[in-house]
Coordinates of C-alpha atoms in Angstrom, one line a residue:
Chain M
M1 CA -166.8 -68.1 -89.5
S2 CA -167.4 -64.2 -89.5
T3 CA -165.9 -64.1 -86.5
T4 CA -162.6 -64.9 -87.4
P5 CA -161.0 -61.5 -88.2
A6 CA -162.3 -60.2 -85.1
T7 CA -160.6 -63.2 -83.3
S8 CA -157.0 -62.2 -84.6
S9 CA -157.7 -58.5 -84.2
T10 CA -157.3 -58.8 -80.6
S11 CA -154.8 -60.8 -80.2
R12 CA -153.1 -58.5 -82.3
T13 CA -154.0 -55.7 -79.2
D14 CA -153.4 -58.6 -76.2
Q15 CA -150.0 -58.8 -78.0
G16 CA -149.1 -55.0 -77.7
Q17 CA -150.7 -54.5 -74.0
I18 CA -147.8 -57.6 -72.8
G19 CA -145.8 -55.7 -74.5
S20 CA -145.8 -52.5 -73.4
L21 CA -146.7 -53.8 -69.7
A22 CA -143.8 -55.6 -69.6
G23 CA -142.4 -52.4 -71.2
V24 CA -143.4 -50.6 -67.9
H25 CA -142.7 -53.5 -65.3
S26 CA -142.4 -51.7 -61.7
D27 CA -139.3 -53.5 -60.2
S28 CA -137.3 -53.9 -63.3
D29 CA -135.2 -52.4 -61.2
R30 CA -134.6 -54.8 -58.5
E31 CA -131.0 -57.0 -59.6
L32 CA -132.2 -60.8 -58.5
P33 CA -130.4 -63.7 -59.5
A34 CA -130.8 -66.0 -62.5
H35 CA -132.1 -69.0 -60.0
P36 CA -133.1 -68.7 -56.3
A37 CA -129.8 -68.8 -54.5
Q38 CA -131.3 -70.3 -51.4
P39 CA -135.1 -71.3 -52.0
V40 CA -137.5 -71.2 -49.1
M41 CA -139.4 -74.2 -51.1
E42 CA -138.4 -76.7 -54.0
A43 CA -141.0 -78.9 -55.4
K44 CA -138.5 -81.8 -57.0
D45 CA -140.6 -84.1 -59.8
L46 CA -143.9 -83.3 -58.4
N47 CA -146.0 -85.8 -59.9
V48 CA -150.0 -85.2 -58.7
F49 CA -152.8 -88.3 -59.5
Y50 CA -156.2 -87.4 -58.9
G51 CA -157.2 -91.6 -59.0
D52 CA -156.0 -92.6 -62.4
F53 CA -155.6 -89.2 -63.7
H54 CA -152.7 -87.9 -63.9
A55 CA -152.7 -83.9 -63.3
V56 CA -149.3 -82.7 -62.9
H57 CA -146.5 -84.3 -64.5
D58 CA -142.8 -84.0 -62.9
V59 CA -142.2 -80.0 -62.1
N60 CA -139.3 -78.9 -60.5
L61 CA -139.6 -75.5 -59.2
A62 CA -137.6 -73.2 -56.5
Y63 CA -139.6 -70.1 -54.7
G64 CA -136.9 -67.9 -53.9
R65 CA -137.0 -65.7 -50.4
N66 CA -138.7 -62.3 -50.6
E67 CA -139.7 -63.2 -53.7
I68 CA -143.5 -62.8 -55.5
T69 CA -143.3 -65.4 -58.0
A70 CA -145.7 -66.1 -60.3
M71 CA -147.7 -69.4 -61.6
I72 CA -149.0 -68.8 -64.3
G73 CA -150.7 -71.2 -68.4
P74 CA -153.9 -72.4 -69.8
S75 CA -157.0 -73.9 -67.4
G76 CA -156.3 -77.6 -66.8
C77 CA -152.8 -76.8 -66.8
G78 CA -152.1 -78.5 -63.1
K79 CA -151.1 -74.6 -60.9
S80 CA -153.5 -73.9 -59.2
T81 CA -152.5 -78.1 -58.1
V82 CA -149.5 -77.9 -57.7
L83 CA -149.6 -74.8 -55.3
R84 CA -152.1 -76.7 -52.7
C85 CA -149.9 -79.3 -52.7
L86 CA -147.8 -76.6 -51.4
N87 CA -148.9 -76.7 -47.3
R88 CA -150.5 -80.2 -48.0
M89 CA -154.3 -79.0 -49.2
N90 CA -154.6 -82.2 -51.6
D91 CA -155.0 -84.0 -48.4
L92 CA -158.3 -82.6 -48.5
V93 CA -158.7 -83.6 -51.7
A94 CA -160.9 -87.4 -52.2
G95 CA -158.5 -89.6 -53.8
A96 CA -155.6 -87.8 -55.1
R97 CA -152.2 -88.2 -54.6
V98 CA -148.5 -87.0 -54.6
E99 CA -145.3 -88.0 -55.8
G100 CA -142.5 -86.8 -55.2
Q101 CA -140.9 -84.6 -53.4
V102 CA -141.7 -80.7 -51.7
M103 CA -137.9 -79.3 -49.6
Y104 CA -138.7 -77.1 -46.6
H105 CA -136.2 -76.5 -44.1
E106 CA -134.5 -79.2 -45.2
Q107 CA -137.8 -81.3 -44.3
D108 CA -139.5 -82.4 -47.4
I109 CA -143.0 -82.0 -46.3
Y110 CA -144.8 -85.3 -47.5
A111 CA -142.2 -87.5 -45.3
K112 CA -144.5 -89.8 -43.7
N113 CA -143.5 -88.4 -39.9
V114 CA -144.3 -85.1 -41.2
D115 CA -148.4 -83.2 -39.5
P116 CA -150.2 -81.1 -42.4
I117 CA -151.2 -79.0 -39.6
A118 CA -148.2 -78.4 -38.6
V119 CA -147.2 -77.1 -42.7
R120 CA -150.3 -74.9 -42.6
T121 CA -148.8 -73.4 -39.8
H122 CA -146.1 -72.1 -41.7
I123 CA -147.4 -72.1 -44.6
G124 CA -150.4 -70.0 -45.1
M125 CA -152.9 -69.5 -48.1
V126 CA -155.2 -66.9 -49.3
F127 CA -157.9 -68.2 -51.4
Q128 CA -159.5 -67.7 -54.9
K129 CA -163.2 -66.5 -54.0
P130 CA -162.6 -64.2 -50.6
N131 CA -163.5 -66.9 -48.3
P132 CA -164.0 -65.4 -44.4
F133 CA -165.7 -67.0 -41.0
P134 CA -168.7 -66.3 -40.3
K135 CA -167.3 -64.4 -37.5
S136 CA -166.9 -60.4 -35.9
I137 CA -163.2 -59.0 -38.1
Y138 CA -161.6 -59.0 -34.9
D139 CA -162.3 -63.3 -34.1
N140 CA -161.3 -64.0 -37.6
I141 CA -158.2 -62.7 -37.3
A142 CA -157.7 -64.7 -33.5
Y143 CA -158.7 -67.5 -35.6
G144 CA -155.1 -68.2 -36.5
P145 CA -153.5 -67.6 -33.2
R146 CA -156.0 -69.4 -31.5
V147 CA -156.7 -72.6 -33.0
T148 CA -153.3 -73.2 -33.3
G149 CA -152.3 -72.2 -30.2
M150 CA -149.7 -69.4 -30.8
K151 CA -148.3 -67.7 -27.7
V152 CA -149.9 -64.3 -28.0
D153 CA -149.3 -61.2 -25.4
N154 CA -151.8 -59.3 -26.5
M155 CA -154.4 -60.5 -29.0
D156 CA -156.1 -56.8 -30.1
D157 CA -152.0 -55.2 -31.0
L158 CA -151.6 -59.1 -33.2
V159 CA -154.8 -57.5 -34.7
E160 CA -153.6 -54.8 -35.1
E161 CA -150.8 -55.3 -36.8
A162 CA -152.0 -58.1 -38.8
L163 CA -154.7 -55.4 -40.5
R164 CA -151.9 -52.7 -40.7
G165 CA -149.9 -55.0 -42.4
A166 CA -152.7 -56.1 -44.8
A167 CA -153.5 -52.0 -45.1
L168 CA -157.2 -52.8 -43.8
W169 CA -156.9 -51.2 -40.3
D170 CA -157.6 -48.4 -41.2
E171 CA -160.7 -49.1 -43.3
V172 CA -162.6 -51.1 -39.3
K173 CA -160.2 -50.2 -36.7
D174 CA -164.3 -48.9 -35.7
K175 CA -166.4 -51.9 -36.8
L176 CA -163.5 -55.2 -35.4
K177 CA -166.7 -56.2 -33.6
Q178 CA -168.8 -56.5 -37.0
S179 CA -169.5 -59.0 -39.2
A180 CA -166.6 -59.4 -41.5
Y181 CA -169.5 -60.5 -44.7
G182 CA -169.9 -56.2 -44.4
L183 CA -166.8 -55.6 -45.7
S184 CA -166.8 -55.4 -49.6
G185 CA -165.2 -58.0 -51.9
G186 CA -161.8 -56.2 -51.8
Q187 CA -161.8 -55.6 -48.1
Q188 CA -162.8 -59.0 -47.6
Q189 CA -159.9 -60.3 -49.5
R190 CA -157.7 -58.4 -47.6
L191 CA -158.7 -59.2 -44.9
C192 CA -158.2 -63.3 -45.9
I193 CA -155.1 -62.4 -46.1
A194 CA -154.6 -60.0 -42.8
R195 CA -155.8 -63.3 -41.2
T196 CA -152.6 -65.4 -42.6
I197 CA -150.4 -62.9 -42.0
A198 CA -152.0 -63.3 -38.2
T199 CA -150.1 -66.5 -37.5
K200 CA -147.3 -65.3 -39.1
P201 CA -146.5 -67.7 -41.7
D202 CA -143.2 -68.1 -43.9
L203 CA -145.0 -68.2 -46.9
I204 CA -148.3 -66.8 -48.6
L205 CA -149.9 -69.0 -51.3
M206 CA -152.8 -67.6 -53.3
D207 CA -154.9 -68.9 -55.6
E208 CA -155.9 -66.4 -58.1
P209 CA -156.4 -63.9 -54.9
C210 CA -157.8 -61.4 -57.4
S211 CA -159.6 -63.4 -59.9
A212 CA -163.2 -62.1 -57.9
L213 CA -161.7 -58.1 -57.7
D214 CA -163.0 -55.6 -59.3
P215 CA -159.5 -53.5 -60.4
I216 CA -159.3 -51.4 -57.9
A217 CA -159.6 -53.8 -55.9
T218 CA -157.4 -55.9 -57.2
A219 CA -154.7 -52.7 -57.6
R220 CA -154.9 -52.8 -53.9
V221 CA -154.4 -56.3 -53.6
E222 CA -151.2 -56.7 -56.7
D223 CA -150.0 -53.4 -54.1
L224 CA -150.8 -54.8 -50.7
M225 CA -148.8 -58.2 -52.5
L226 CA -144.9 -56.1 -53.2
Q227 CA -145.5 -54.6 -49.8
L228 CA -145.6 -58.1 -48.0
R229 CA -142.6 -59.1 -49.9
N230 CA -140.4 -57.7 -47.8
D231 CA -141.3 -59.9 -45.1
Y232 CA -142.5 -62.9 -46.8
T233 CA -142.1 -65.0 -49.6
I234 CA -145.2 -65.2 -51.9
I235 CA -146.1 -68.0 -54.8
V236 CA -149.4 -67.0 -57.0
V237 CA -151.3 -68.3 -59.1
T238 CA -152.3 -66.5 -62.0
H239 CA -154.6 -66.4 -65.0
N240 CA -154.2 -62.4 -65.4
M241 CA -150.9 -62.4 -67.8
Q242 CA -150.4 -58.8 -66.8
Q243 CA -150.8 -59.3 -62.9
A244 CA -147.9 -61.4 -63.3
A245 CA -146.4 -59.2 -65.1
R246 CA -146.8 -56.3 -62.7
V247 CA -145.9 -58.2 -59.7
S248 CA -144.0 -60.6 -60.3
D249 CA -140.2 -61.3 -59.5
R250 CA -139.5 -65.0 -61.1
T251 CA -142.7 -66.5 -63.6
A252 CA -143.2 -70.1 -63.7
F253 CA -145.1 -71.5 -67.4
F254 CA -147.2 -74.1 -67.2
T255 CA -149.1 -76.0 -70.0
A256 CA -151.5 -78.9 -70.3
R257 CA -150.3 -82.0 -72.9
P258 CA -153.2 -83.9 -73.8
D259 CA -152.6 -88.0 -72.7
E260 CA -152.0 -89.8 -76.8
T261 CA -153.9 -93.0 -75.0
T262 CA -156.9 -90.9 -73.4
G263 CA -157.1 -87.5 -74.1
N264 CA -156.8 -86.8 -70.6
R265 CA -155.0 -83.4 -70.2
T266 CA -151.6 -83.4 -67.8
G267 CA -149.7 -80.4 -66.9
L268 CA -146.5 -79.9 -66.3
L269 CA -143.6 -76.9 -66.0
V270 CA -143.1 -75.2 -69.4
E271 CA -140.8 -73.1 -68.2
Y272 CA -138.9 -71.3 -65.7
D273 CA -137.4 -67.8 -65.2
L274 CA -136.8 -64.1 -64.7
T275 CA -140.9 -62.0 -64.9
S276 CA -138.8 -59.8 -67.3
N277 CA -137.6 -62.6 -69.3
I278 CA -140.5 -64.2 -69.5
F279 CA -142.3 -61.9 -71.0
S280 CA -139.4 -60.3 -72.3
N281 CA -137.9 -62.9 -74.5
P282 CA -138.9 -66.6 -74.1
S283 CA -136.9 -69.0 -74.9
D284 CA -140.2 -71.8 -75.9
K285 CA -141.8 -71.2 -78.4
R286 CA -145.6 -72.4 -76.1
T287 CA -144.7 -69.6 -73.5
E288 CA -144.0 -66.9 -76.7
D289 CA -147.5 -68.4 -77.9
Y290 CA -149.0 -68.3 -74.6
I291 CA -147.7 -64.5 -73.8
S292 CA -148.6 -63.2 -77.3
G293 CA -152.2 -64.4 -76.8
R294 CA -151.9 -66.9 -79.9
F295 CA -153.5 -69.7 -77.1
G296 CA -155.5 -70.4 -74.0
Chain A
M1 CA -177.3 -73.4 -89.7
S2 CA -173.9 -70.6 -89.0
S3 CA -174.9 -69.4 -91.9
N4 CA -178.2 -68.8 -90.9
S5 CA -177.6 -67.5 -87.6
S6 CA -174.6 -65.5 -88.1
S7 CA -177.0 -63.1 -90.3
G8 CA -179.6 -63.2 -88.2
A9 CA -177.6 -62.2 -85.7
G10 CA -174.9 -60.0 -87.2
S11 CA -176.0 -58.7 -90.1
S12 CA -179.7 -58.4 -89.0
F13 CA -178.9 -55.8 -85.8
G14 CA -178.0 -52.5 -88.4
T15 CA -181.0 -53.0 -90.9
G16 CA -183.5 -53.5 -88.9
L17 CA -185.7 -56.8 -87.3
P18 CA -186.5 -59.0 -89.8
P19 CA -190.2 -59.6 -90.9
A20 CA -190.3 -62.9 -89.8
V21 CA -190.3 -62.5 -85.6
D22 CA -194.1 -62.8 -84.4
L23 CA -193.4 -61.3 -80.1
R24 CA -197.4 -60.6 -80.0
A25 CA -198.8 -61.9 -76.1
K26 CA -200.2 -65.6 -76.4
S27 CA -202.7 -66.3 -74.0
R28 CA -201.1 -70.6 -71.9
P29 CA -203.8 -71.5 -70.1
G30 CA -201.4 -74.8 -69.0
E31 CA -199.9 -72.3 -67.0
R32 CA -203.0 -70.4 -64.7
V33 CA -203.8 -74.2 -64.3
I34 CA -200.7 -74.6 -62.6
R35 CA -200.8 -72.2 -61.3
I36 CA -204.4 -72.8 -59.3
V37 CA -203.4 -75.6 -58.8
L38 CA -200.3 -74.8 -56.9
V39 CA -202.0 -71.7 -55.2
A40 CA -204.9 -74.3 -54.1
S41 CA -202.2 -76.7 -52.5
A42 CA -200.6 -73.6 -50.5
L43 CA -203.9 -72.2 -49.3
I44 CA -205.1 -75.6 -47.7
S45 CA -202.6 -76.1 -45.2
V46 CA -203.0 -73.0 -43.6
A47 CA -206.7 -73.7 -44.3
I48 CA -207.1 -76.8 -42.5
T49 CA -204.8 -75.2 -39.8
F50 CA -207.5 -72.1 -39.7
G51 CA -210.2 -74.7 -39.2
I52 CA -208.1 -76.8 -36.6
I53 CA -208.5 -73.6 -34.4
L54 CA -211.5 -72.8 -34.3
A55 CA -212.5 -76.1 -33.7
L56 CA -211.0 -76.1 -31.1
I57 CA -212.5 -72.3 -30.0
E58 CA -215.6 -73.5 -29.0
P59 CA -215.5 -76.5 -26.4
V60 CA -212.9 -73.5 -25.2
I61 CA -215.4 -71.4 -24.7
A62 CA -217.8 -73.8 -23.4
F63 CA -215.4 -75.0 -20.5
F64 CA -213.9 -71.8 -19.4
R65 CA -218.1 -70.7 -19.1
E66 CA -217.9 -73.2 -16.1
V67 CA -214.2 -73.8 -14.9
P68 CA -212.7 -70.8 -13.8
F69 CA -208.9 -69.6 -15.3
G70 CA -208.0 -70.1 -11.4
D71 CA -209.1 -74.2 -11.8
F72 CA -208.0 -74.6 -15.0
F73 CA -204.2 -73.2 -14.3
A74 CA -203.3 -74.7 -10.9
F75 CA -201.5 -76.8 -9.6
E76 CA -203.7 -79.7 -7.8
G77 CA -207.6 -80.1 -8.5
D78 CA -209.3 -82.3 -11.2
F79 CA -208.8 -79.8 -13.5
A80 CA -205.7 -78.8 -12.6
V81 CA -203.2 -78.3 -15.9
L82 CA -200.0 -77.8 -14.9
P83 CA -198.9 -80.8 -13.2
L84 CA -199.5 -81.9 -17.1
V85 CA -196.9 -79.3 -18.3
T86 CA -194.3 -80.1 -16.1
A87 CA -194.7 -83.2 -16.5
T88 CA -194.6 -82.3 -20.5
L89 CA -191.7 -79.9 -20.0
M90 CA -189.6 -82.5 -18.2
V91 CA -189.7 -85.6 -20.2
T92 CA -188.9 -82.6 -23.4
V93 CA -185.9 -81.8 -21.1
I94 CA -185.0 -85.7 -20.9
A95 CA -185.5 -86.0 -24.4
L96 CA -182.9 -83.0 -25.9
L97 CA -180.8 -84.0 -22.9
V98 CA -180.6 -86.9 -25.1
A99 CA -181.3 -85.5 -28.1
V100 CA -179.0 -83.0 -28.9
P101 CA -175.9 -83.6 -28.3
L102 CA -176.6 -87.6 -30.3
G103 CA -177.9 -85.7 -32.8
L104 CA -175.4 -83.1 -33.5
G105 CA -173.1 -85.6 -32.6
A106 CA -174.4 -87.6 -35.6
A107 CA -174.3 -84.7 -37.7
L108 CA -170.8 -83.5 -37.2
Y109 CA -169.4 -87.1 -38.3
L110 CA -172.2 -87.8 -41.0
S111 CA -170.5 -84.7 -42.5
E112 CA -166.8 -83.8 -41.2
Y113 CA -165.4 -87.0 -40.3
A114 CA -167.7 -89.5 -42.7
S115 CA -166.1 -91.2 -45.9
R116 CA -168.4 -91.0 -48.6
R117 CA -169.1 -94.1 -48.7
S118 CA -169.7 -94.7 -45.3
R119 CA -172.5 -91.8 -45.2
K120 CA -173.5 -93.6 -47.7
I121 CA -174.6 -96.3 -45.9
L122 CA -175.5 -94.5 -42.1
K123 CA -177.1 -91.4 -43.5
P124 CA -180.2 -93.5 -44.0
T125 CA -179.7 -96.0 -41.5
V126 CA -180.2 -92.9 -39.5
E127 CA -183.6 -91.2 -41.1
L128 CA -184.6 -95.1 -40.9
L129 CA -185.1 -94.4 -36.8
A130 CA -187.0 -92.4 -37.9
G131 CA -189.4 -94.2 -39.5
V132 CA -190.2 -96.9 -36.3
P133 CA -194.2 -96.2 -34.5
S134 CA -193.9 -94.5 -31.4
V135 CA -195.7 -97.0 -30.0
V136 CA -193.3 -99.6 -30.8
Y137 CA -191.0 -97.2 -29.0
G138 CA -193.4 -96.9 -25.8
F139 CA -193.6 -100.4 -25.5
F140 CA -189.5 -100.5 -26.4
A141 CA -189.8 -97.9 -22.8
L142 CA -192.3 -100.1 -21.1
T143 CA -191.5 -103.3 -21.4
F144 CA -187.0 -102.9 -21.8
V145 CA -185.4 -99.1 -20.7
T146 CA -187.7 -99.3 -16.9
P147 CA -187.5 -102.6 -16.1
T148 CA -184.4 -103.8 -17.5
L149 CA -182.0 -100.8 -18.0
L150 CA -183.1 -98.5 -15.2
Q151 CA -184.1 -101.3 -12.7
D152 CA -182.1 -104.2 -13.2
I153 CA -178.4 -103.2 -14.6
L154 CA -178.6 -98.6 -13.8
N155 CA -179.6 -99.7 -10.7
V156 CA -182.4 -96.3 -11.1
G157 CA -185.5 -96.8 -8.7
V158 CA -187.6 -95.9 -10.9
G159 CA -191.3 -96.4 -10.7
F160 CA -193.4 -99.0 -13.2
T161 CA -194.0 -95.5 -15.8
N162 CA -191.7 -92.6 -15.1
A163 CA -191.0 -89.8 -16.9
L164 CA -187.2 -90.4 -17.4
A165 CA -188.1 -93.8 -19.5
A166 CA -190.1 -92.0 -21.4
G167 CA -188.1 -88.6 -21.9
L168 CA -184.9 -91.5 -22.9
V169 CA -186.9 -92.8 -25.0
L170 CA -188.6 -89.8 -27.0
G171 CA -185.0 -89.1 -27.2
V172 CA -183.6 -91.5 -29.2
M173 CA -187.3 -90.6 -31.2
I174 CA -186.0 -87.4 -31.9
I175 CA -182.3 -88.6 -32.9
P176 CA -182.9 -89.4 -36.5
T177 CA -185.0 -85.5 -36.3
I178 CA -181.9 -84.0 -35.7
A179 CA -179.5 -85.2 -36.7
S180 CA -180.5 -85.3 -40.6
L181 CA -181.5 -81.5 -40.6
A182 CA -178.5 -80.4 -38.5
E183 CA -176.0 -82.4 -40.9
D184 CA -177.6 -80.9 -44.7
A185 CA -177.6 -77.4 -42.7
F186 CA -173.9 -78.9 -41.3
S187 CA -173.8 -79.7 -45.3
A188 CA -174.6 -76.1 -46.9
V189 CA -172.2 -74.5 -45.5
P190 CA -169.5 -73.6 -47.5
H191 CA -166.1 -75.9 -49.3
A192 CA -164.3 -72.7 -49.2
L193 CA -164.8 -71.7 -45.1
R194 CA -163.3 -75.1 -44.3
Q195 CA -160.8 -74.7 -46.8
G196 CA -159.8 -71.5 -45.1
S197 CA -159.9 -73.2 -41.7
F198 CA -157.6 -75.7 -42.7
A199 CA -155.6 -73.2 -44.4
M200 CA -154.8 -71.3 -41.3
G201 CA -153.8 -74.7 -39.4
A202 CA -156.8 -76.1 -38.2
N203 CA -157.7 -79.1 -37.5
R204 CA -160.4 -80.9 -38.0
M205 CA -162.3 -81.0 -35.0
Q206 CA -161.9 -77.2 -34.7
T207 CA -163.4 -77.2 -38.2
S208 CA -166.2 -78.3 -37.2
V209 CA -166.4 -76.9 -34.0
R210 CA -165.5 -73.0 -34.8
V211 CA -166.3 -72.6 -38.5
V212 CA -168.6 -75.2 -40.1
L213 CA -170.9 -75.6 -35.8
P214 CA -171.6 -71.2 -36.1
A215 CA -171.8 -71.2 -39.2
A216 CA -174.5 -73.1 -39.6
L217 CA -175.9 -72.2 -36.5
S218 CA -179.6 -70.9 -37.6
G219 CA -179.7 -74.4 -39.5
V220 CA -179.1 -76.5 -36.5
A221 CA -181.3 -74.5 -33.9
A222 CA -183.9 -75.1 -36.5
A223 CA -183.2 -79.1 -36.2
V224 CA -183.9 -78.6 -32.4
V225 CA -186.6 -76.5 -32.5
L226 CA -188.9 -78.7 -34.4
G227 CA -187.2 -82.3 -32.4
M228 CA -188.9 -79.9 -29.3
S229 CA -191.6 -79.8 -31.1
R230 CA -192.1 -83.2 -32.1
A231 CA -191.3 -84.4 -28.3
V232 CA -193.8 -81.9 -26.5
G233 CA -196.5 -83.4 -29.1
E234 CA -195.7 -87.1 -29.4
T235 CA -198.5 -89.0 -27.3
M236 CA -197.9 -92.8 -27.6
I237 CA -194.4 -93.2 -26.0
V238 CA -195.0 -90.9 -22.8
A239 CA -199.1 -92.8 -23.0
L240 CA -197.6 -95.8 -22.5
A241 CA -194.5 -95.3 -20.1
A242 CA -195.1 -92.1 -18.2
G243 CA -198.1 -92.9 -16.6
A244 CA -201.8 -92.2 -16.6
L245 CA -201.7 -90.0 -13.4
K246 CA -201.3 -86.2 -12.7
N247 CA -198.2 -85.9 -10.8
F248 CA -196.6 -82.6 -10.2
S249 CA -194.0 -83.6 -9.1
L250 CA -189.8 -83.0 -10.5
D251 CA -188.4 -86.2 -9.7
P252 CA -188.4 -88.2 -13.0
R253 CA -188.1 -91.4 -11.2
E254 CA -192.0 -90.9 -10.4
G255 CA -194.6 -91.5 -13.3
M256 CA -196.5 -88.8 -14.3
Q257 CA -199.3 -87.7 -16.6
T258 CA -197.9 -85.4 -19.9
M259 CA -200.1 -83.3 -21.7
T260 CA -200.8 -86.2 -24.6
G261 CA -200.7 -88.5 -22.3
F262 CA -203.4 -87.0 -20.6
M263 CA -205.9 -86.2 -24.1
A264 CA -205.4 -89.2 -25.7
Q265 CA -206.0 -90.9 -22.2
T266 CA -209.8 -88.9 -21.8
A267 CA -210.9 -89.4 -25.8
G268 CA -210.2 -92.9 -25.4
G269 CA -212.3 -93.5 -22.1
E270 CA -215.9 -92.5 -21.6
S271 CA -216.6 -88.7 -21.4
P272 CA -219.9 -88.0 -24.1
V273 CA -219.3 -85.4 -26.6
G274 CA -220.1 -81.4 -24.9
S275 CA -219.6 -82.4 -21.0
L276 CA -217.0 -80.9 -19.1
D277 CA -214.0 -84.0 -19.3
Y278 CA -214.9 -83.6 -23.4
N279 CA -213.7 -79.7 -23.4
N280 CA -211.3 -79.9 -20.5
L281 CA -209.7 -82.2 -23.3
F282 CA -210.0 -79.4 -25.8
A283 CA -208.6 -76.5 -23.0
V284 CA -205.9 -79.0 -22.6
G285 CA -205.0 -78.8 -27.2
M286 CA -205.4 -76.0 -27.5
L287 CA -202.7 -74.8 -24.4
L288 CA -200.3 -77.3 -26.3
F289 CA -200.8 -76.4 -29.6
L290 CA -200.5 -72.3 -28.3
I291 CA -197.2 -74.1 -26.1
T292 CA -195.8 -76.2 -30.4
L293 CA -197.1 -72.4 -31.5
V294 CA -194.9 -69.9 -29.8
L295 CA -191.8 -72.7 -30.3
N296 CA -191.8 -72.6 -34.0
M297 CA -192.2 -68.5 -33.4
V298 CA -188.8 -68.7 -32.5
S299 CA -187.5 -71.0 -34.5
I300 CA -188.7 -69.1 -37.1
S301 CA -187.3 -65.3 -35.8
F302 CA -183.9 -67.7 -34.3
V303 CA -183.0 -68.9 -38.3
R304 CA -183.8 -65.4 -39.4
R305 CA -181.1 -63.6 -37.2
F306 CA -178.8 -66.0 -37.7
R307 CA -179.3 -66.9 -41.0
Q308 CA -175.7 -66.8 -42.7
V309 CA -175.5 -65.6 -46.1
Y310 CA -172.1 -66.8 -47.8

């Protein structure tokens, strides 16, 4: 009981921070239509089950080309689950079942004749914890093109291009043959981004890409995301509302609704809008409560 | 409880320590006893190793007082050890040719391909092979592999005892060692690496061979060397199936005596304690000991060198 005053004072500060951050949103000058004009990917009535557990309920989301879409929400709201559906990574989870459609280039990637491996060559993914392979920096980048059988004229050029694309080239150009594990956490994460863009994907999915990084490394990755937006479409899951406000064009807010009988929490999409609207003028009470720090 | 702890942790911070807290050192006799027991168990295995070396040294010195080094490290002669060494190497290489591909294949299947249910059934089954007594394997080699498999089915012109059958069966015997240890090494590779590989568009085989296997390399090397040590030191199979005649030959179809086979034969014979034959046994034993020691040291340095800190 004695801690209550402290909590409420924290939430007041949070609210102030969020408000000011939304105000200084770095891309407020970017003019975007209210809805993605030509979505590069679209989830339709997406439902995900893990065994009997209904993890995500009826998500409909369209991701715009060359935009950064952030998916935010409290723990267990299904945002990472939705992200993993977009390149069929949920196939690797035992007992996972996906219903509905994920449209990509007018094809449902969950259609029967679709090869999940082919899907993943077009839709790259960066994970929460940097996960470079136990190989040299060079071989980490070359891995994707090699395994997918990409036609490469000069692998050295491709490696350089990918590392430059991830703003890592200058830091590693003299130690390409050294183990990737010698890099710092932030460098490793940018290496993972470089590794992903080496296969020249359409979309890059990022699952809390900065949650294991310090603020400086986080800032560099965020800068990188804004640069990559020119060539790629990025969908990012983040716990960090300030990050969503800083980098994303659109924000999807998810929450978890407990089932009345079982108590299992099923994730659902509450609101999806331009990031500036979500943070300054949310239309749903639950979104407002979340971004102002009243829950989650 | 909540009011108690909050006053203890919250308000007492500013005002100083409450008087009831006792931070004086206590004696913990149980802790000391445990410590002594644990140190003793660690030391005993070291002491036994040194005891074995000491026991070997005296007869070895006596042996080399009468037999010059040149007669021992020779290909021919009563005391020549090199035919035994080549036979041991031959049998071991054949065993590894069988056990490394099958063992690593089984391990990759168990850790990367098998469903949780089949792994639960298959892994203990593979490990069951390790529990078969080696004398059973020996008779299996002698009464099935040589006459039926090699001579009748595959039509290989092998002798009644031969290095090929002994090596093949020895290989089967060490499959569980290699498979089980390698499977542990593969399973210890973080799942994040596999996910990273799949997310790049790699298939399961590429992920297994290009990411999981290199990441687990040190563990795999340890598994292979341990299997090799077991093959070098195994006695019963080679004593039964490889033959009891010293034979310097590179033809695996011939019978040949290995170091362990020689030792089993000499120890079982009528060499009186202190005789030259008896001391010869210890000289061969010492050499075998040194070979496995070197193998283990190589494996340890290999494991250290390639150990991945994920």
